[in-house]
Every structure is written in structure tokens, then in C-alpha cells.
mmCIF file of C-alpha atoms in Angstrom:
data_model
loop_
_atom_site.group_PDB
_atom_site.id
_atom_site.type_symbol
_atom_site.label_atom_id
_atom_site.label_comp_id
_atom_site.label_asym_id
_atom_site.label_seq_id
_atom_site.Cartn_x
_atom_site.Cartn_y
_atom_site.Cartn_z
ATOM 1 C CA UNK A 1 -35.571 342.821 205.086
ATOM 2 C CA UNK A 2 -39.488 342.006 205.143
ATOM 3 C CA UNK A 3 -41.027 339.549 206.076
ATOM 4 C CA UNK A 4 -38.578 337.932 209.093
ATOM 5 C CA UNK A 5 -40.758 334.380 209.141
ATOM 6 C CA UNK A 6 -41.995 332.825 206.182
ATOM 7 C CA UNK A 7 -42.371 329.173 205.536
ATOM 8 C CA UNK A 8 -40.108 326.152 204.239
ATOM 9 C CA UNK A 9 -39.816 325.802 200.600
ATOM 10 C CA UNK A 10 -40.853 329.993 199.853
ATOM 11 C CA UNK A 11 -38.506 332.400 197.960
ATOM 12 C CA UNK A 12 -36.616 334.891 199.692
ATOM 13 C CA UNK A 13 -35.328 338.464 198.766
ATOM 14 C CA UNK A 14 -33.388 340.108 201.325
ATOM 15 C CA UNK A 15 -32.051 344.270 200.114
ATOM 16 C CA UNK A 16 -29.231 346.201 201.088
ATOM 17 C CA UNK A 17 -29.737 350.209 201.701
ATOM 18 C CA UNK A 18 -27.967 353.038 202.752
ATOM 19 C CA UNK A 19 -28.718 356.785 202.627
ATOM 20 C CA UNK A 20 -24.799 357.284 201.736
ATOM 21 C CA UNK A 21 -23.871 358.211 198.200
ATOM 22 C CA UNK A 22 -22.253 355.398 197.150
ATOM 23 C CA UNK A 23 -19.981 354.559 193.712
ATOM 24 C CA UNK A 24 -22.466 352.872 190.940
ATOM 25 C CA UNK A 25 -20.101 349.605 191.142
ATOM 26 C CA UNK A 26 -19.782 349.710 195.260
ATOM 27 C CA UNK A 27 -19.683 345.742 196.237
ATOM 28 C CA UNK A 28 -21.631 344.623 199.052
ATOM 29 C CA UNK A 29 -21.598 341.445 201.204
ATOM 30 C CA UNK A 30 -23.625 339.812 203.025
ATOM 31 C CA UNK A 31 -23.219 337.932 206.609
ATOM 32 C CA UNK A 32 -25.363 335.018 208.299
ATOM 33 C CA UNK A 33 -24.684 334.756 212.218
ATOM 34 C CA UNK A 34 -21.803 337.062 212.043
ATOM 35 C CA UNK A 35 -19.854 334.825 209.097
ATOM 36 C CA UNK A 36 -19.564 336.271 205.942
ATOM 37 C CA UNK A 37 -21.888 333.994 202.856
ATOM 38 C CA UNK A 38 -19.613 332.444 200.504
ATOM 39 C CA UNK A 39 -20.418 333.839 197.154
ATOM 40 C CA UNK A 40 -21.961 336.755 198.328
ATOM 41 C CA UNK A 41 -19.484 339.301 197.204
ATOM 42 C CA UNK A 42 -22.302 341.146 194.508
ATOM 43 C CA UNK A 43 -22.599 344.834 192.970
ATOM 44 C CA UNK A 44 -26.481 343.963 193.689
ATOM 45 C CA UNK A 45 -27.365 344.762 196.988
ATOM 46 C CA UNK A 46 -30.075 341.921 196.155
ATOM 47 C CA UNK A 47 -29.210 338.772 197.678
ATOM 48 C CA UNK A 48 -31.733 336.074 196.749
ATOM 49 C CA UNK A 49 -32.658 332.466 198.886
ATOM 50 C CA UNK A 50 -34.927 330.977 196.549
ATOM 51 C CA UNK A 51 -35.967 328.087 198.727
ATOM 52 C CA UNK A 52 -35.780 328.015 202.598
ATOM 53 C CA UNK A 53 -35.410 325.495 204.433
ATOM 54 C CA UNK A 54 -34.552 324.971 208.048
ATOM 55 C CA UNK A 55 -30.783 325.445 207.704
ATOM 56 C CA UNK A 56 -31.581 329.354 206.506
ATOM 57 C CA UNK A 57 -32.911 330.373 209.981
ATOM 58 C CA UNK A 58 -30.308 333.004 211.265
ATOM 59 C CA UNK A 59 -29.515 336.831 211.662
ATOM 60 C CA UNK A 60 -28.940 338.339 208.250
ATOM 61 C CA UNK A 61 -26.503 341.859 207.866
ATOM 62 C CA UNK A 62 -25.314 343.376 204.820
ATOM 63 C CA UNK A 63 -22.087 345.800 204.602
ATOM 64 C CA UNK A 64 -20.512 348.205 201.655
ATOM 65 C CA UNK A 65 -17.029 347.710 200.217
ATOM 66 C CA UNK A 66 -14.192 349.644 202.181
ATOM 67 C CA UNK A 67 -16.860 349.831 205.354
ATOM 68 C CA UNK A 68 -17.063 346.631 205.916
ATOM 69 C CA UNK A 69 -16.052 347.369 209.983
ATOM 70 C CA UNK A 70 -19.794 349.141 209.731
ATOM 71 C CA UNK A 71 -22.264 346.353 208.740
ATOM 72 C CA UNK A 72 -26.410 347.213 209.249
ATOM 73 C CA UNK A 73 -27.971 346.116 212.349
ATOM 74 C CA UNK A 74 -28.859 342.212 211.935
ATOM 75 C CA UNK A 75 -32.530 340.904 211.068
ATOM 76 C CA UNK A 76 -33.699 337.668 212.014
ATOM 77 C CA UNK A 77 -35.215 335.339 209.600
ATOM 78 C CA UNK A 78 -37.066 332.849 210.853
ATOM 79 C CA UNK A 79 -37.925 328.972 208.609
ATOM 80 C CA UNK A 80 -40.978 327.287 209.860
ATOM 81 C CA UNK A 81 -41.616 323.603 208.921
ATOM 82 C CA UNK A 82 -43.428 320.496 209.675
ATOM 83 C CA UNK A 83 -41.876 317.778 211.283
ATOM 84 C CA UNK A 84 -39.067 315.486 210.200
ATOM 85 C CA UNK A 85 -36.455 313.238 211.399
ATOM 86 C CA UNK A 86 -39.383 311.633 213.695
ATOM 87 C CA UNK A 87 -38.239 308.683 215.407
ATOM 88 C CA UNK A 88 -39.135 306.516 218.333
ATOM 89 C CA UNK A 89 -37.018 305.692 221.481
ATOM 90 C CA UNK A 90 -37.267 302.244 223.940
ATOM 91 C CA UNK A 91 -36.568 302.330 227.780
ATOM 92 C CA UNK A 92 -35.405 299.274 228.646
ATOM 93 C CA UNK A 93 -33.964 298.431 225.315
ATOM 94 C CA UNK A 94 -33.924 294.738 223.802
ATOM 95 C CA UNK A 95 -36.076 291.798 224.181
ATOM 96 C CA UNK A 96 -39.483 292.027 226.994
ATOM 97 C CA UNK A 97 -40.464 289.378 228.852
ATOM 98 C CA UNK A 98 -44.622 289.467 230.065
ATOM 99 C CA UNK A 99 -45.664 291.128 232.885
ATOM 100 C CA UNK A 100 -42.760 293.610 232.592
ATOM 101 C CA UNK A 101 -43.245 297.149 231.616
ATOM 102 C CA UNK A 102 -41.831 299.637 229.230
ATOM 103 C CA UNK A 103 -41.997 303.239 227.576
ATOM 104 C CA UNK A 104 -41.788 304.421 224.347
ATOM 105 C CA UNK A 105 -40.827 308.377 223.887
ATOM 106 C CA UNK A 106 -41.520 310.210 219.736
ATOM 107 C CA UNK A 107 -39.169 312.973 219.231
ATOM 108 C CA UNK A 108 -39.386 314.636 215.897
ATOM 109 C CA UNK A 109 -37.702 318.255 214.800
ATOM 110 C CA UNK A 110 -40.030 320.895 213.517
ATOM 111 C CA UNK A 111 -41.016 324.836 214.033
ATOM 112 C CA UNK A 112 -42.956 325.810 215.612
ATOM 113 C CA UNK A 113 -42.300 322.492 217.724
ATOM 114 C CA UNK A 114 -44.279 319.812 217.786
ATOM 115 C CA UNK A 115 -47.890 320.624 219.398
ATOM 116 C CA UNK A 116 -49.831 316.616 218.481
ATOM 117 C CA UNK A 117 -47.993 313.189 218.878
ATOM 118 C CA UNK A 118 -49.861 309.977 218.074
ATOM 119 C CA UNK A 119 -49.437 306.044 218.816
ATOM 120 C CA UNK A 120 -49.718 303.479 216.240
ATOM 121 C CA UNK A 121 -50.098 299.712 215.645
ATOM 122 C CA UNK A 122 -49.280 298.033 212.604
ATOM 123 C CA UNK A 123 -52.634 296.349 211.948
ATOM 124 C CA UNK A 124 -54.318 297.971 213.791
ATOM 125 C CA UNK A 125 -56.600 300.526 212.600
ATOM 126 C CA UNK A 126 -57.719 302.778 215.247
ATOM 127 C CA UNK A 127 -54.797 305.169 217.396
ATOM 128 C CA UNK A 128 -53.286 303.193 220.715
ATOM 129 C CA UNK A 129 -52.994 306.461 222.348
ATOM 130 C CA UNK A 130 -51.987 310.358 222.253
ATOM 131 C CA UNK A 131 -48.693 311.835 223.940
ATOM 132 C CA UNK A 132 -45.482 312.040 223.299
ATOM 133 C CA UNK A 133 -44.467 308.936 225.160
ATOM 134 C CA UNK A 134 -46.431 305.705 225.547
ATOM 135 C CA UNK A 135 -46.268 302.845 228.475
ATOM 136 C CA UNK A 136 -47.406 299.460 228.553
ATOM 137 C CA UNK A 137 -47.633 298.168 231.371
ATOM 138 C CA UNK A 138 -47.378 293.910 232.425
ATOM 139 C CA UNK A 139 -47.192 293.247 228.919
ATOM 140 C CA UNK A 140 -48.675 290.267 227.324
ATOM 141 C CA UNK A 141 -47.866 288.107 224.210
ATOM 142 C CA UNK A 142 -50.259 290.343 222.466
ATOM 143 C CA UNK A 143 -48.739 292.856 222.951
ATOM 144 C CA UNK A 144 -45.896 291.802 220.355
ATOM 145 C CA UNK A 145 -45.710 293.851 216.761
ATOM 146 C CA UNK A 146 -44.502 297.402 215.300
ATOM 147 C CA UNK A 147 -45.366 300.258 216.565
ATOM 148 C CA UNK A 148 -44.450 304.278 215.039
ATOM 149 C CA UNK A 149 -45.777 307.642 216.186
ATOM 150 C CA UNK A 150 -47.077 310.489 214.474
ATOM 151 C CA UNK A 151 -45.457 314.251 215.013
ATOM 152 C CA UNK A 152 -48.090 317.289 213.892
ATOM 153 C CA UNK A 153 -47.630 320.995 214.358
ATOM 154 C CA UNK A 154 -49.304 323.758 212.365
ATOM 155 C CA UNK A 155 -47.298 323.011 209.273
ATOM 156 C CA UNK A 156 -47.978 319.022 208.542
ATOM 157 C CA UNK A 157 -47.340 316.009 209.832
ATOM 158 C CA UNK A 158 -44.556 313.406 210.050
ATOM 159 C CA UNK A 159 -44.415 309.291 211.153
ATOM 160 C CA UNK A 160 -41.493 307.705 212.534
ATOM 161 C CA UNK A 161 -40.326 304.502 211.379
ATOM 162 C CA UNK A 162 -42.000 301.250 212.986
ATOM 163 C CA UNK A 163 -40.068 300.066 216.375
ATOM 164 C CA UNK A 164 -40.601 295.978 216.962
ATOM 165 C CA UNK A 165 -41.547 294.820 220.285
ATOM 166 C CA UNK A 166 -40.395 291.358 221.402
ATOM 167 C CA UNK A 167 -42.543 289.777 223.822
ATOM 168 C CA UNK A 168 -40.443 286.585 225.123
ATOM 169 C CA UNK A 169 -41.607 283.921 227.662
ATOM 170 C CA UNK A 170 -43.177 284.537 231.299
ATOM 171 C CA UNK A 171 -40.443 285.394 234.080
ATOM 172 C CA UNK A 172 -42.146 283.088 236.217
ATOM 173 C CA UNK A 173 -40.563 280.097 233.569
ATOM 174 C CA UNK A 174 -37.366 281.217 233.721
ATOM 175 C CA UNK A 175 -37.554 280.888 237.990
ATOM 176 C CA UNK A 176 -39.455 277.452 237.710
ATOM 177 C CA UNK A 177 -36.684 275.784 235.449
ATOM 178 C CA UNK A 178 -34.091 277.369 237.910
ATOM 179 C CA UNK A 179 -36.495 275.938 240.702
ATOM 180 C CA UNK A 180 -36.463 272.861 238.858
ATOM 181 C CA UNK A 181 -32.749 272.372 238.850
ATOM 182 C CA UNK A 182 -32.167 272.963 242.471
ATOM 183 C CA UNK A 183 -34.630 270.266 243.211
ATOM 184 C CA UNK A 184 -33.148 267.661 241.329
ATOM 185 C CA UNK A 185 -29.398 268.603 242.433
ATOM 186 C CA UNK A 186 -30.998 267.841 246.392
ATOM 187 C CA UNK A 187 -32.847 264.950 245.307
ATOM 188 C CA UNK A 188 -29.436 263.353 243.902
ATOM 189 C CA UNK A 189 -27.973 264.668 246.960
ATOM 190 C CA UNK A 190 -30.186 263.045 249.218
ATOM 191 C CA UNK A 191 -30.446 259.666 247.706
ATOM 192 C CA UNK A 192 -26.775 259.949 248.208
ATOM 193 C CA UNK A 193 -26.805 260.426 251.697
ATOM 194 C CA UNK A 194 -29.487 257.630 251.990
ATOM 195 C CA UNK A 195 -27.434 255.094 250.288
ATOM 196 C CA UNK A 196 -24.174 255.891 251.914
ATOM 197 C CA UNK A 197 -26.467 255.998 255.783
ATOM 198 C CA UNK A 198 -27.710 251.914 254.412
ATOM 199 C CA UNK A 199 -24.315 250.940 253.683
ATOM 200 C CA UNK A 200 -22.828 252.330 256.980
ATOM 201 C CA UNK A 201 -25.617 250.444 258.760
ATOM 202 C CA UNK A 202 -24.993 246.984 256.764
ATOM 203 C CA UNK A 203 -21.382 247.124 257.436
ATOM 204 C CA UNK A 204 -22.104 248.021 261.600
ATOM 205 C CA UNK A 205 -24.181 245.347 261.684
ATOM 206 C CA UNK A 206 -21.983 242.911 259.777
ATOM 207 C CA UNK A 207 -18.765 244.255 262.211
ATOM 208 C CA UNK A 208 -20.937 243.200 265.695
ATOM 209 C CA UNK A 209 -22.193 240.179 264.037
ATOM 210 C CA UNK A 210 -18.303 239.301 263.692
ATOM 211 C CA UNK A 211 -17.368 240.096 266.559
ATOM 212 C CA UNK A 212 -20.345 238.231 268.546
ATOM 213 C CA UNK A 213 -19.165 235.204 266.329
ATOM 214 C CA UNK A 214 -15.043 235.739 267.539
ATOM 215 C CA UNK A 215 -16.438 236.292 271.333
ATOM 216 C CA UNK A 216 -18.342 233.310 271.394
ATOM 217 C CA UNK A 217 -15.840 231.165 270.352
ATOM 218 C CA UNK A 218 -13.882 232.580 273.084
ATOM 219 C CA UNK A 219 -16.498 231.314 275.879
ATOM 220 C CA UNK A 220 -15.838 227.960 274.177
ATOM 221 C CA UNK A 221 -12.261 227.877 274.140
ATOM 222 C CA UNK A 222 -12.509 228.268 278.065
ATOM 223 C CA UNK A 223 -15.044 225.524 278.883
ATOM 224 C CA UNK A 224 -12.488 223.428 279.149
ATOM 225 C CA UNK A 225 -10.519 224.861 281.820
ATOM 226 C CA UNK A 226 -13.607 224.209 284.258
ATOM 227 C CA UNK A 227 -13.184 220.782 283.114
ATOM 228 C CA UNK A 228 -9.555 220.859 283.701
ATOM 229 C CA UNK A 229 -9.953 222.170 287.078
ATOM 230 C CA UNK A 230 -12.913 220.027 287.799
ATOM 231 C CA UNK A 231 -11.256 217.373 286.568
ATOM 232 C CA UNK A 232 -8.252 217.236 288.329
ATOM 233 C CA UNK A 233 -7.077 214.635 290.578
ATOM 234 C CA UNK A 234 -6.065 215.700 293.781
ATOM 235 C CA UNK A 235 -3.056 213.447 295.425
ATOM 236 C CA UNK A 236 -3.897 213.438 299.329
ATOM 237 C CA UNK A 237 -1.629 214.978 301.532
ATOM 238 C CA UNK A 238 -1.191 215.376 305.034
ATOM 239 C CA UNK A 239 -3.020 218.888 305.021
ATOM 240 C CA UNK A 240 -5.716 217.556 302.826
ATOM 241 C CA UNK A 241 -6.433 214.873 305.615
ATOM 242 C CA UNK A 242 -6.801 217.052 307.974
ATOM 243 C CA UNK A 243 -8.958 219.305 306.309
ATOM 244 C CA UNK A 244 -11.401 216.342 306.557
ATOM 245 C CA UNK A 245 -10.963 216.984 310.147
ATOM 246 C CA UNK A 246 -12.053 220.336 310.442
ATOM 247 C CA UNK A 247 -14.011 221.447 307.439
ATOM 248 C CA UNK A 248 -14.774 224.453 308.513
ATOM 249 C CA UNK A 249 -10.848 225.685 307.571
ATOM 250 C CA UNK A 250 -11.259 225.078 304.046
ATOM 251 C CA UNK A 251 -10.165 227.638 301.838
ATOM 252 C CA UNK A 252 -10.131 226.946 297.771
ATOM 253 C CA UNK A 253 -8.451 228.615 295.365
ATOM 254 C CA UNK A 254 -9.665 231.077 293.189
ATOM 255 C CA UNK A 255 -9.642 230.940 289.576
ATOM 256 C CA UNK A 256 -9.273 234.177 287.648
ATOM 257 C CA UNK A 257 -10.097 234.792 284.112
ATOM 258 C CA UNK A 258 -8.763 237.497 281.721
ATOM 259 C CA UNK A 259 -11.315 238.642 278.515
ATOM 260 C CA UNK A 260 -9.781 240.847 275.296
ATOM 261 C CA UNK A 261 -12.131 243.889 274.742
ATOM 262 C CA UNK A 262 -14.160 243.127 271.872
ATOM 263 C CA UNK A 263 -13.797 244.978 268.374
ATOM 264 C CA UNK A 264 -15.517 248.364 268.364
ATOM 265 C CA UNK A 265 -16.514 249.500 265.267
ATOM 266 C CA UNK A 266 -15.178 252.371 263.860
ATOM 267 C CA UNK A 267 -17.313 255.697 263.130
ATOM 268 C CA UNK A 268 -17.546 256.384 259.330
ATOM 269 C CA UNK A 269 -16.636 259.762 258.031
ATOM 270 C CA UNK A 270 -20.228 261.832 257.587
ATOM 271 C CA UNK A 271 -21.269 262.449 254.554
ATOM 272 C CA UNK A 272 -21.664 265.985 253.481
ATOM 273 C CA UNK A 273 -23.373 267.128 250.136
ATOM 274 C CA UNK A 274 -19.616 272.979 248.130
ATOM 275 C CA UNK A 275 -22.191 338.810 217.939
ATOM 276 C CA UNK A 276 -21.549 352.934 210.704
ATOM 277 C CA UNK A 277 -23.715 353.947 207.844
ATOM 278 C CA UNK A 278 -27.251 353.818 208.554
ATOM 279 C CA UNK A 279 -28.926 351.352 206.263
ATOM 280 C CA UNK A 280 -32.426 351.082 205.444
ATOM 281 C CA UNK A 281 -33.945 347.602 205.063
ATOM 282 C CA UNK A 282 -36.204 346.692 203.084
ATOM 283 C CA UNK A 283 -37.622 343.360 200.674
ATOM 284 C CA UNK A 284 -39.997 341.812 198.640
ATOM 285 C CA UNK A 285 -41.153 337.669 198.355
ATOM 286 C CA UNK A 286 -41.807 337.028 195.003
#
């Protein structure tokens, strides 16, 4: 079989020979990777691809009705093409935020592999940059819009699809509404406090001022015993005169006086903010 490479799209003859004397209407079959071709079963020992394509890369063998336990020796044939199935891949995935990062890889399938990747903008005329992956780095709002890469090898040249990059709002917002929230939940918080520490103090103050008021009545509800006691009159007796005898034996009598405690008030809860015949091989592309 000659030639063992040729490109995508040529015609391909591949011939079956043997130096055995063989019956003019011998069969002979072909086999691809070991499996035997459908519809290869032929009295030709021509078997024909007329266009290659990727798919017909593989080793190629050929054996003779009633030796088919002997097949030839395989032959590779080997497709090249340009690229296809080029596409473009996103790490992270999903929306971007600025001043994050992120990397975008072109694969593409082609023989002999790719050897040239390039980076496109929508819009924008001139190439962003070579290599099979691209980074951008604290991304901007700019940075927003479709981007596709370009796969080239010896054989042509293939462009992914576009990929759409999302630029959404600054991190930093996302923290100062957060921020923002917090503050308001401890301003709230702490008028609370404030208002509950004025009424505590209002109603202190109004319990001594109460109490002051009950106490001082008190005093005034006992003046009048010193007037009762001062204004007693005294009947004289015999002992009484004769304390004006000696008045240095007088003794009075004491007066004792008993006081309530006054009101304390009380503390208010804190507040807290929770893989034979010898065949010869041979071909010709047409």
C-alpha cells in the first residue's frame, strides 16, 4: 500500500498481492484495526477510499478466501488535516466581577497537532495575544465582549466560536453595602440602648423623688410628739418636790424613735442588643 500519509479529502487505492497461485474468482477482504470492513468482501483485490478524512487513519491488512487465519502484515495509513472542532474553555466559569482574574484555554483537533493559536476580540482589529491559553488579569469593565481563538497547523486554519465575558460590579460594592447594613443594624441598636438607659434614669429619679416626698411627710407626722411631750403637764408629786431639792439627781426620760427604711429602687434588667502467504503490497493515488 503506497503512500501511508496523504492528506484529508485525497483518493485512496490500497492492493492486495500474493506470490501464491490463486483461483481467478479467489475473494479477498479487507481489515481496519484488526476488524474486518463491512462491504469489503470483493474478487478485486482493489479496495478504493475515495475521500479521507480523519476517521480513515488506521492499520490496513488484506487476506484470501479459505486463508483468512493468514492476513498480510498491517500498513498504517495516516489522514492529516487542519483543525476543527476548535473551541474555547473559561476557568472560573460564569459571571466576573473587576479586579478578579481569569483564563481562557483553545483546544482544537487536527494532524499534525496544532503548532499556532491566536486571541481575538470582537471589534477589535488587531490580535490580543498568541498561545494557547490567555489570562486577564484585575479585569476592568472594558474588558467585557466576545472573544474566539484561532487554531493553525501546516494544513489550514480553524476559529472557535466567540465566548462572552461578563464583567459585573466592583467587589469592593458588594462589601460596602454589606458594611452598610451592619452599620445601620448597630445604629438602631444603640439608639435602643440610649433610649431604654433615659427611661431607666427618668423613672430612678422619679422613684427617689417619691420617696423623699413619703419621708418627709414622715418628719412631719412626728413634730407633734415633741409637742406632746413638751407639752405635757406634769402633776407634782412628792418625788418631783424633792427633785427641786437636789437637782443634781435628775434623771429624764428618754424618748426613742423608730424610722421605716425608705423605698430602694429596684435595678432594671440590662439591656442587651442574638493486534501465512507472503503478500506483496503495493498502490497507486489517482
Amino acid at each position: 500500500m503506497d503512500p501511508t500519509s496523504v492528506s484529508e479529502g485525497e483518493r485512496v487505492t490500497l492492493t492486495c498481492r500474493t506470490k501464491c497461485t490463486l483461483d481467478p474468482i479467489t475473494v479477498y477482504s479487507w481489515y481496519k484495526n484488526g476488524q474486518s470492513l463491512p462491504n469489503s468482501n470483493t474478487s478485486s483485490p482493489v479496495y478504493i477510499l475515495f475521500s479521507v478524512s480523519s476517521e480513515d487513519t488506521g492499520r490496513y491488512s488484506c487476506s484470501v478466501e479459505g486463508h483468512e487465519d493468514l492476513p498480510s502484515d498491517e500498513e498504517t495509513l495516516t489522514v492529516t488535516y487542519g483543525p476543527w472542532n476548535t473551541s474555547v474553555s473559561v476557568s472560573p466559569s460564569g459571571d466576573l466581577v473587576e479586579g478578579s482574574s481569569v483564563t481562557l484555554t483553545c483546544s482544537s483537533d487536527a494532524n499534525p497537532p496544532v503548532d499556532k493559536y491566536t486571541w481575538f476580540k470582537n471589534n477589535v482589529t488587531s490580535p490580543k495575544a498568541p498561545g494557547q491559553s490567555y489570562s486577564i488579569t484585575n479585569i476592568i469593565s472594558e474588558d467585557r465582549g466576545e472573544y474566539y481563538c484561532e487554531a493553525q497547523n501546516g494544513r489550514g486554519s480553524n476559529n472557535s466560536t466567540a465566548l462572552m465575558i461578563i464583567v459585573a460590579g466592583k467587589q469592593t460594592s458588594v462589601i460596602t453595602a454589606a458594611l452598610g447594613i451592619i452599620v445601620v443594624v448597630l445604629v438602631v441598636i444603640l439608639a435602643s440602648c440610649l433610649s431604654g438607659l433615659m427611661w431607666f434614669k427618668k423613672k430612678v429619679s422619679k422613684t427617689t423623688s417619691d420617696t423623699r416626698h413619703t419621708a418627709g411627710n414622715g418628719q412631719g407626722d412626728s413634730s407633734p410628739v415633741y409637742d406632746n411631750i413638751s407639752g405635757m403637764a406634769f402633776t407634782p408629786t412628792a418625788a418631783q418636790t424633792a427633785a427641786t431639792v437636789d437637782q443634781d439627781d435628775i434623771h429624764f426620760a428618754s424618748v426613742h424613735f423608730s424610722h421605716s427604711n425608705l423605698l430602694q429602687p429596684q435595678k432594671e434588667d440590662e439591656f442587651q442588643p442574638t493486534q501465512c502467504c507472503h503478500l506483496v503490497h503495493g498502490g497507486t493515488i489517482s
